[in-house]
Each structure stands twice: as C-alpha cells, then as structure tokens.
Short mmCIF file of C-alpha atoms and ligand atoms in Angstrom, two decimals:
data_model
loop_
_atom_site.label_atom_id
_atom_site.label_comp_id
_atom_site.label_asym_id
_atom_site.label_seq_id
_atom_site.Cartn_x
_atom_site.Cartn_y
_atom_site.Cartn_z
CA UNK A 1 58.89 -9.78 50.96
CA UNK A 2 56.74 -12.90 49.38
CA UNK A 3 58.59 -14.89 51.17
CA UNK A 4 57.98 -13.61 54.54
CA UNK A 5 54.38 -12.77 54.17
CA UNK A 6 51.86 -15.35 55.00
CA UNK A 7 50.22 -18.00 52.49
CA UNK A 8 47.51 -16.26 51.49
CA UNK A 9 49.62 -12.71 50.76
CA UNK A 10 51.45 -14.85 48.76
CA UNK A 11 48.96 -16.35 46.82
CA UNK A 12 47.29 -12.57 45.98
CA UNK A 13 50.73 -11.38 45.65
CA UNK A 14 50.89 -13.74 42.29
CA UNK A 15 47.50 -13.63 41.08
CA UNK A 16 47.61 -9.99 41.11
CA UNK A 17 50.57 -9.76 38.40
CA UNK A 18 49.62 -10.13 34.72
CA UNK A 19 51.14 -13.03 32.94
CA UNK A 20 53.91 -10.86 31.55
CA UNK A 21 55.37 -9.75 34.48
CA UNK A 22 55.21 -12.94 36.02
CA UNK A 23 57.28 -14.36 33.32
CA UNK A 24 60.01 -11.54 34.31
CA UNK A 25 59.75 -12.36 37.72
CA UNK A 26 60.58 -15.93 36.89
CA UNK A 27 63.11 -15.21 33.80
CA UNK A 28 65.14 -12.41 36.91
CA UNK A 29 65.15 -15.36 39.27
CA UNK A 30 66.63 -17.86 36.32
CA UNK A 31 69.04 -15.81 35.62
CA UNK A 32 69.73 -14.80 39.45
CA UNK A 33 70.56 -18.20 39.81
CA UNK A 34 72.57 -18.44 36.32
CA UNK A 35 75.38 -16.40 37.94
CA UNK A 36 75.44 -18.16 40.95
CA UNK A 37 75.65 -21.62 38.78
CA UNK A 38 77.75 -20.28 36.23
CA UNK A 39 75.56 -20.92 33.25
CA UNK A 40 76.73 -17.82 31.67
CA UNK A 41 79.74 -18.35 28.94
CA UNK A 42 81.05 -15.72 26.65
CA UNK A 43 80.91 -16.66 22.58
CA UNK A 44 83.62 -14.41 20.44
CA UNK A 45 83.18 -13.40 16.34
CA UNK A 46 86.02 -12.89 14.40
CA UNK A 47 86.64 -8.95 13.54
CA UNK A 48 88.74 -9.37 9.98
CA UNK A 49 90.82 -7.03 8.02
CA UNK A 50 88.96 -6.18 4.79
CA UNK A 51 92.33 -6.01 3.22
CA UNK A 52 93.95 -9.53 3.68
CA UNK A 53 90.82 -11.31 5.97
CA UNK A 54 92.99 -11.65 8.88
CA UNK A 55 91.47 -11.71 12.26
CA UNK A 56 92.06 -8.39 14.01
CA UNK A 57 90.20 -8.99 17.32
CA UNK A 58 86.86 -10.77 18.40
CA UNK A 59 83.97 -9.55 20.05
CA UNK A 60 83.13 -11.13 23.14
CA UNK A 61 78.70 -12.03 22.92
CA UNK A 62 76.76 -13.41 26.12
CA UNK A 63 75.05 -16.63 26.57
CA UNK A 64 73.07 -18.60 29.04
CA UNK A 65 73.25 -22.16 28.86
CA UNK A 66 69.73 -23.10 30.67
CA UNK A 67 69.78 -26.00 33.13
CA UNK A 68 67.46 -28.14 30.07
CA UNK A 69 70.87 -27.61 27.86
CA UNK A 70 68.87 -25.24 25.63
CA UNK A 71 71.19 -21.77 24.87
CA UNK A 72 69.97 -18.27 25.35
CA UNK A 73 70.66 -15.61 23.04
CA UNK A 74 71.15 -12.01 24.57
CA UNK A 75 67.94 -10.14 23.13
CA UNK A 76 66.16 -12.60 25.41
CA UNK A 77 67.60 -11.88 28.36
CA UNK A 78 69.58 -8.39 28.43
CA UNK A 79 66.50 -6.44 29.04
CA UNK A 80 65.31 -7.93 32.50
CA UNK A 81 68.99 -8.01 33.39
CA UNK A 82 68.97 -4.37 32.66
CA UNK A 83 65.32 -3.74 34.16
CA UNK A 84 66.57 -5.53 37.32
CA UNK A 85 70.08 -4.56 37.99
CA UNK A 86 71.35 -7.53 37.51
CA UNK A 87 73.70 -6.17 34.31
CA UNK A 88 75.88 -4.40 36.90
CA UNK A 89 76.68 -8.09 38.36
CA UNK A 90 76.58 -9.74 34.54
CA UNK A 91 78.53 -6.62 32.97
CA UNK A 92 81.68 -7.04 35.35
CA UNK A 93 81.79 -10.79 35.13
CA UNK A 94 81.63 -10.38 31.46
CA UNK A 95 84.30 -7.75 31.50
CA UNK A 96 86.65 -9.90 33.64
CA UNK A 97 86.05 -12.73 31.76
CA UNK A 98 86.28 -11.14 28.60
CA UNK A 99 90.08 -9.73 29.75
CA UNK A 100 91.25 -13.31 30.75
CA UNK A 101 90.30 -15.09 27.60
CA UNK A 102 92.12 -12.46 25.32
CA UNK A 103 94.95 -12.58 27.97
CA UNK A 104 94.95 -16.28 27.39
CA UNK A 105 94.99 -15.61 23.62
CA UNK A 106 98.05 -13.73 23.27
CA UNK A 107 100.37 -17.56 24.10
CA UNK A 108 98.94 -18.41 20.92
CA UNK A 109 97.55 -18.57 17.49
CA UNK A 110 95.32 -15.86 18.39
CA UNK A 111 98.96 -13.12 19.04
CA UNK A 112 97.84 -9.71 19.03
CA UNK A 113 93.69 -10.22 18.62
CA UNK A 114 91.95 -8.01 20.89
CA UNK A 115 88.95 -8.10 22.71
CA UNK A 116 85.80 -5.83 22.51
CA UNK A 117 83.33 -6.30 24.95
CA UNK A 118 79.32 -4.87 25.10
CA UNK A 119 78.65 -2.01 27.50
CA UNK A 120 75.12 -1.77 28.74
CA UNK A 121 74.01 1.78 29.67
CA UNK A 122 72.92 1.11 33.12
CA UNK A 123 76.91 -0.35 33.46
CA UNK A 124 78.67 2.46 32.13
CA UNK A 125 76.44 5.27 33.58
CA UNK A 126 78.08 4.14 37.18
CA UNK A 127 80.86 6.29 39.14
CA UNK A 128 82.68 2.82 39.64
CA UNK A 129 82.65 2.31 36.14
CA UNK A 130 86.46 2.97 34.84
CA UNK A 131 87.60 1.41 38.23
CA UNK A 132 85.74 -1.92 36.70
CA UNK A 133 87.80 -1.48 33.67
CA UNK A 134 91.40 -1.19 35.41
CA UNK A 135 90.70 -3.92 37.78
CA UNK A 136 89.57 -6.20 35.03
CA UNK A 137 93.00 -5.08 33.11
CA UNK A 138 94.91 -6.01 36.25
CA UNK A 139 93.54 -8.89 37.21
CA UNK A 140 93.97 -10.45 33.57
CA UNK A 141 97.31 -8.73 32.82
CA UNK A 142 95.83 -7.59 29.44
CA UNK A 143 97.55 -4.77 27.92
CA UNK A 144 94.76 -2.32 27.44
CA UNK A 145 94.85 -1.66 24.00
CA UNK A 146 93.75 -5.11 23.38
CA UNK A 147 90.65 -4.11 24.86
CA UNK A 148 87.52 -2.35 22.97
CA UNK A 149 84.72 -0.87 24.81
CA UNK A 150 81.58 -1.08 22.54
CA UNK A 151 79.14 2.06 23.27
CA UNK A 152 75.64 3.27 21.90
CA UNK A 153 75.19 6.38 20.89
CA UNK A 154 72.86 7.42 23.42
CA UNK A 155 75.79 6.91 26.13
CA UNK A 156 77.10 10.11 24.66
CA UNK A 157 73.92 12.39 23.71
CA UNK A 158 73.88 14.40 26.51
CA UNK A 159 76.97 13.88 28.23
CA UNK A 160 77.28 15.24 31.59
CA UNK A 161 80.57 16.00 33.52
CA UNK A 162 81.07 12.43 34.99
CA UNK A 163 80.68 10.40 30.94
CA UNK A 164 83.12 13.26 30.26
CA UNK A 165 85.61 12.25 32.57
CA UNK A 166 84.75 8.43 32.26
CA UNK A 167 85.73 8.50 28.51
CA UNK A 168 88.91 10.48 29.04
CA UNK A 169 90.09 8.23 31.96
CA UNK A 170 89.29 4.95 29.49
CA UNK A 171 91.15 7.02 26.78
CA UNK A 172 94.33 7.81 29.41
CA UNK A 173 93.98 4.32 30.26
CA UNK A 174 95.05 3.17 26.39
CA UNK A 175 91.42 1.19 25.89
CA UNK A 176 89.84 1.42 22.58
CA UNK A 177 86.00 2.92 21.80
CA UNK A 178 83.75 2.06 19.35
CA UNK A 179 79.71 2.72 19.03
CA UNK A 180 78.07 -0.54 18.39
CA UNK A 181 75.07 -0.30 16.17
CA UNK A 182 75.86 2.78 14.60
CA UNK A 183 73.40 5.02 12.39
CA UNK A 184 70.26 3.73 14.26
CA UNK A 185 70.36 5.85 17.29
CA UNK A 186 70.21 10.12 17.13
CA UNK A 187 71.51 11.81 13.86
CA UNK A 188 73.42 14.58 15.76
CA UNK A 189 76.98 13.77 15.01
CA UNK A 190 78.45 16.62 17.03
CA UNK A 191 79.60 13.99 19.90
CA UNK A 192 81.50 12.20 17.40
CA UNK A 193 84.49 15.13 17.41
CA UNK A 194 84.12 16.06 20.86
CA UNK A 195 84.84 12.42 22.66
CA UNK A 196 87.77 10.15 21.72
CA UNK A 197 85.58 7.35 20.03
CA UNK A 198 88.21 4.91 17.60
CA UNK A 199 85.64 2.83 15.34
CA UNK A 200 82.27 3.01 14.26
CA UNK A 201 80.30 -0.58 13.86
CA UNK A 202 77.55 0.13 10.98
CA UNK A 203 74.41 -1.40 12.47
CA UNK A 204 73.62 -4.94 10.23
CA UNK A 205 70.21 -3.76 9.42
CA UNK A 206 71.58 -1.21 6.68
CA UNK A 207 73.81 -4.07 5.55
CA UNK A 208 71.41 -6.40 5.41
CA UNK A 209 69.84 -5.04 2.69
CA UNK A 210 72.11 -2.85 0.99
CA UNK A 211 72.67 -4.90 -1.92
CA UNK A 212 68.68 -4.23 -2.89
CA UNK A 213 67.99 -1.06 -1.41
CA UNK A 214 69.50 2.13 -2.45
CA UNK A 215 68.71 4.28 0.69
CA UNK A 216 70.58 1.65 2.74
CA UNK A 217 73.70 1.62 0.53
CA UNK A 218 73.84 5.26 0.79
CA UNK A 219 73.68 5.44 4.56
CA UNK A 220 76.53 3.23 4.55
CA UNK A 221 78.17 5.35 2.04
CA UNK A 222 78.19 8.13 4.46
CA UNK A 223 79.29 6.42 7.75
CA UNK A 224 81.76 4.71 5.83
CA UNK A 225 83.11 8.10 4.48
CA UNK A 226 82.33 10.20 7.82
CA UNK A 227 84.28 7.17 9.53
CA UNK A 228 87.75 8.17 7.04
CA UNK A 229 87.50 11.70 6.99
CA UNK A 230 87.58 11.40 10.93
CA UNK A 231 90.00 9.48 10.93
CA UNK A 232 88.16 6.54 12.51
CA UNK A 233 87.89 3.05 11.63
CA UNK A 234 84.72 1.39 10.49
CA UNK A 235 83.46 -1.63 10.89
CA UNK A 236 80.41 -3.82 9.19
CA UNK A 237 78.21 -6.07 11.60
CA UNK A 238 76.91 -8.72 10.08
CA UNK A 239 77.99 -9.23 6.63
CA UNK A 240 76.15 -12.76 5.06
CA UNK A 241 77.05 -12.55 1.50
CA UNK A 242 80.47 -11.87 -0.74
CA UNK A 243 78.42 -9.26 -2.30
CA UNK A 244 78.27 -7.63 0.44
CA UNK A 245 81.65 -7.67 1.16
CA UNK A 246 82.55 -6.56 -2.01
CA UNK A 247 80.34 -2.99 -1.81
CA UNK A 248 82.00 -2.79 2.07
CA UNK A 249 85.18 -3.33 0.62
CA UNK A 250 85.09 -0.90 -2.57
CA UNK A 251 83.46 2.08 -0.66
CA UNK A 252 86.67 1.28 1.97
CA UNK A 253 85.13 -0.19 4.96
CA UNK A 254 88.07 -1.45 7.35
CA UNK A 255 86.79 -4.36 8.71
CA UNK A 256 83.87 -6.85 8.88
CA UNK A 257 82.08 -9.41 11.12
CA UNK A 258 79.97 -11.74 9.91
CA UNK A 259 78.46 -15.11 9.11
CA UNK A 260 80.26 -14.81 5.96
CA UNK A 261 83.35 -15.42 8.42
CA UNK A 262 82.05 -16.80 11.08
CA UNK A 263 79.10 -17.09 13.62
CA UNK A 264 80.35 -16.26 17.39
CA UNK A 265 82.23 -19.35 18.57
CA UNK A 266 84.05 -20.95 21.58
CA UNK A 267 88.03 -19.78 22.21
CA UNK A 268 88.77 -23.32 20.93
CA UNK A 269 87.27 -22.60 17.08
CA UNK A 270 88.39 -19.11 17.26
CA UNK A 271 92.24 -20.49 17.56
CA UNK A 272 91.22 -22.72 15.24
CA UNK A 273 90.04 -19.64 12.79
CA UNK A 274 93.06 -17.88 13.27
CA UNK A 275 95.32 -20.68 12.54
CA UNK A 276 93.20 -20.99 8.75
CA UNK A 277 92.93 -17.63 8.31
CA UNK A 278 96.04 -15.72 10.24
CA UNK A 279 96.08 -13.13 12.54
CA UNK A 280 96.91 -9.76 11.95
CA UNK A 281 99.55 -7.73 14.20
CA UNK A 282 98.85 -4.09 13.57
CA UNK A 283 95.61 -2.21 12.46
CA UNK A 284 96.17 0.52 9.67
CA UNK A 285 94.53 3.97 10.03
CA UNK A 286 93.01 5.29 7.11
P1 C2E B 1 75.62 -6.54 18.95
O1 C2E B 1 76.61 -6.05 19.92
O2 C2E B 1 75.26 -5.63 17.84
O3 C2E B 1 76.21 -7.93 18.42
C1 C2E B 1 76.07 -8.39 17.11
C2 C2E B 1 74.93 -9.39 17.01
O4 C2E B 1 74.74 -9.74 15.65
C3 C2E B 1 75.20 -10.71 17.74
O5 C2E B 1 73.96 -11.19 18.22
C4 C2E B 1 75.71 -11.59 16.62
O6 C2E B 1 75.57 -12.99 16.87
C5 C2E B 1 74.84 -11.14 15.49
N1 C2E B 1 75.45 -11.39 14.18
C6 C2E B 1 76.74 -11.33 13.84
N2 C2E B 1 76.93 -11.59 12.54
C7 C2E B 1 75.72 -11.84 12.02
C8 C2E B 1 75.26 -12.17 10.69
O7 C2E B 1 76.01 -12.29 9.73
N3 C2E B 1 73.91 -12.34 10.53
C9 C2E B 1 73.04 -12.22 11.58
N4 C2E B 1 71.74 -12.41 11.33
N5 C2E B 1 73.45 -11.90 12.84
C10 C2E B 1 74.77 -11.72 13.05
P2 C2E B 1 73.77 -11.78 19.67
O8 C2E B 1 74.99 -12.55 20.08
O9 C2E B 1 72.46 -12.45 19.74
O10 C2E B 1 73.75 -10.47 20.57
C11 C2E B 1 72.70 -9.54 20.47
C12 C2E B 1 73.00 -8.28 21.24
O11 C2E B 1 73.04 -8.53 22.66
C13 C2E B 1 74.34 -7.66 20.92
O12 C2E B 1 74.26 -6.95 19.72
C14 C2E B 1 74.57 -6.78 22.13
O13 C2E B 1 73.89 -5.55 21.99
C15 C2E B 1 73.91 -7.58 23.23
N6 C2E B 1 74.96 -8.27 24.00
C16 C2E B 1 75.63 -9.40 23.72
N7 C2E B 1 76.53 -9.70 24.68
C17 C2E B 1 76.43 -8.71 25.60
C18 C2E B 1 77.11 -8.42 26.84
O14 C2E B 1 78.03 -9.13 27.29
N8 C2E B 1 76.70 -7.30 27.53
C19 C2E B 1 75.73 -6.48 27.05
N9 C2E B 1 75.39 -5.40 27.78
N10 C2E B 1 75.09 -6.71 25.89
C20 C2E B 1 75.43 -7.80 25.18
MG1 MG B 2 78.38 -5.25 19.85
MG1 MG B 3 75.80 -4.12 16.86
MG1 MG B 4 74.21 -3.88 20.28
#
C-alpha cells in the first residue's frame, strides 16, 4: 500500500512509525527476501545416549546467513517471523529440509540418527498442519520414526478438538513428540497422560545452574523422575560442564545436548561426530 500511495503518503507513512517498528518492518522484509535468496540453512546438535555417549539423533536449529556474511541466531528473528506469518513459509521449508538431510544421513556414518525439528505455535495451530508433515515424509523418503516433532507446552493447554486429532494423526503416522523447554511453561501436568507425547527436553535454564542451586536440582529431580514413571524419555538441553552430566546421569536422565558435546554444526561435522563418537541404533525405554 506504501508503494502505491504517492510520495508524500509515503514519507508520513514512515515518520509516523516509532523506531521499533520500523526496525520490524525492515528485519520482515530481510527476511522476506532471505527465503527467496536462500540465506536460511539448518545447523543440527548431537542428541547422545547418557549411557555410552552415542549420538541418538540431532536437532535441526535455524539460521540466517545475512547478505554482510554475518549469521543470525533464531531468538533474533523467530518472533517477527511469527508476528508476520512468515513462520508458516519458514516452518515448512525447515520441515522439508530437515526430512532430506536425515534422509541423506541414513547412507552413512550418521545410520539410524533421527531428526527433531522446532514447531512454532502459529505452524502447528493450522488445519494443514499433519498434511505438512506427510508430505515432508514423502518427499524425503524418511521413515517417520526418524522424525521428532518438538512442542511447547502451551500447544497442549487447552487443547481443542482439531490439536486432538492433529497429535493422534502425527502419532498414527509413527512420528515422535517431545516438549521442548520443559518445566518453564504451565505447571498443570494433566496433558502429559492424556496426549501421546515420547520425551521431555528439561529447559537449560534449570541446568544451568543446578550444580549451585538447590531449587533447580530439585526441579530436575522431578521431571527427570515424572519423565520414568511415565514411561517417557528425558532429555537435558544444554549441558556445559561434566558435572553436570554427572548429576543428569545419576538421577537417570536419558539423554543430553550440549556444548559439552557439541555446539549445533553443519551435516559435514555431524558425520564427522558420529564417526568419533558412534551412533547408536536403538533407544532404550526406561
Ligand atoms: P531450543 O529449541 O530450546 O534450542 C536449544 C537452544 O539452546 C539452541 O539455541 C542451541 O544452540 C542452544 N544450546 C544448546 N546447547 C547449549 C549449551 O550448552 N549452552 C548454551 N548456552 N546454549 C546451548 P538457538 O539455535 O539459538 O535456538 C534458539 C531457539 O530458537 C530454539 O530453542 C527454538 O525455540 C528456536 N528455533 C530454532 N530453530 C527453529 C526452527 O526451525 N523453527 C522454530 N519455530 N523455532 C526454532
Ligand atoms: Mg528445541
Ligand atoms: Mg529448548
Ligand atoms: Mg525452544
């Protein structure tokens, strides 16, 4: 409409937005064009057995290389693609893109690692939503257990008939659940039995500090043991230090992501991670 209107509109059109949105109008534009230039590339973290440190699967993370060569992390750009739409375009070429790599994966080193891929709300609120997921499947010729939807608890909250149907269609479908970020969204638990969810990631901000602080260590405690008696898996996000690792591992957390493994990286040093390292065929329960 800026476009069309004459000079001057245009001019009061600007002046008339505060500096903030004006920097969202630009960033949506940027990142507009981003799709259309493909500047967006998927990063993947190693997911590792706590066991035997094998690589279990990968989670695919977003980034924007800029046209200065500078890379964007997600927190700085998620939002306005959420605020604008544009996730719906991002979140299927992820999703695609996400399949194909994995697909690629399974010809070598990387065997049997699956995939798990970020679902925004905006993305999996939509009717077309499970359709995405089986075309993406199809397309790739990825077995769908090698995939892993990650979901926030407020996607389940107050679940009306249509998230109902969507989770037991992914479910029928043979894809994998998980809710990303877990413990920092709403304490009722009650969803947790009703929908088909496989693996709990504990949010890094209790592991972060849960070496020092007591309250931390104790929520983790209690995911960790709500997680087994379940009979879900659990995962930590962002585990830094052995310690760490050792208090994840001795209160029987299943698997961990981290720096402590690695920070996400190309397909080409996640091979390379696997061939150090090994990949594991089979997930235990339990
Ligand atoms: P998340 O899904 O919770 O992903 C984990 C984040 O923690 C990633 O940040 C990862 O780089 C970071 N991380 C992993 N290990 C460590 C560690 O040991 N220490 C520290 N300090 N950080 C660690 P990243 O890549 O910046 O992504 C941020 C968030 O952006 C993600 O959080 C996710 O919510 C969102 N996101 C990323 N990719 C996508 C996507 O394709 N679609 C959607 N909708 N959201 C995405
Ligand atoms: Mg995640
Ligand atoms: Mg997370
Ligand atoms: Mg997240």
């Amino acid at each position: 409409a800026a476009k069309r209107a004459g000079r001057n509109d245009y001019h009061f059109y600007i002046s008339s937005m505060d500096a903030g949105a004006q920097a969202e109008f630009d960033l949506e534009n940027a990142l507009r064009a981003a799709l259309a230039r493909s500047e967006l590339f998927l990063d993947f973290q190693p997911r590792v057995d706590t066991s035997d440190g094998r690589m279990l699967g990968a989670e695919a993370l977003l980034r924007w290389r800029r046209t200065d060569g500078t890379v964007c992390r997600p927190d700085a750009f998620i939002p306005i693609a959420e605020a604008s739409g544009l996730i719906l375009v991002i979140g299927a070429w992820v999703l695609k893109e996400a399949c194909q790599a994995c697909r690629d994966w399974q010809d070598g080193p990387l065997r049997d690692v699956g995939v798990s891929v970020n679902i925004s709300q905006l993305q999996f609120g939509r009717e077309n939503f499970l359709q995405l997921v089986m075309e993406a499947l199809r397309e790739a010729g990825l077995p769908p257990h090698l995939l892993e939807l990650e979901l926030t608890e407020s996607m389940l909250m107050e679940p009306t008939d249509a998230v109902r149907q969507r989770i037991a269609g992914l479910k029928s479908l043979g894809v994998n659940l998980s809710i990303d970020d877990f413990g920092t969204g709403y304490s009722s638990l009650a969803y947790l039995r009703r929908f088909a969810i496989d693996t709990l990631k504990i949010d890094r901000s209790f592991i972060a500090d849960m070496a020092d602080d007591p309250e931390d260590a104790s929520v983790i405690h209690a995911i960790i043991a709500l997680a087994i008696s379940l009979g879900k898996r659990v995962v930590a996000e962002g585990v830094e230090t052995q310690r760490q690792a050792d208090l994840l591992a001795a209160l029987g957390c299943h698997e961990m992501q981290g720096h402590l493994y690695s920070p996400p990286v190309d397909a080409a040093r996640l091979a390379e991670f696997a061939r150090r390292r090994g990949a594991a065929r089979t997930r235990r329960l339990g």
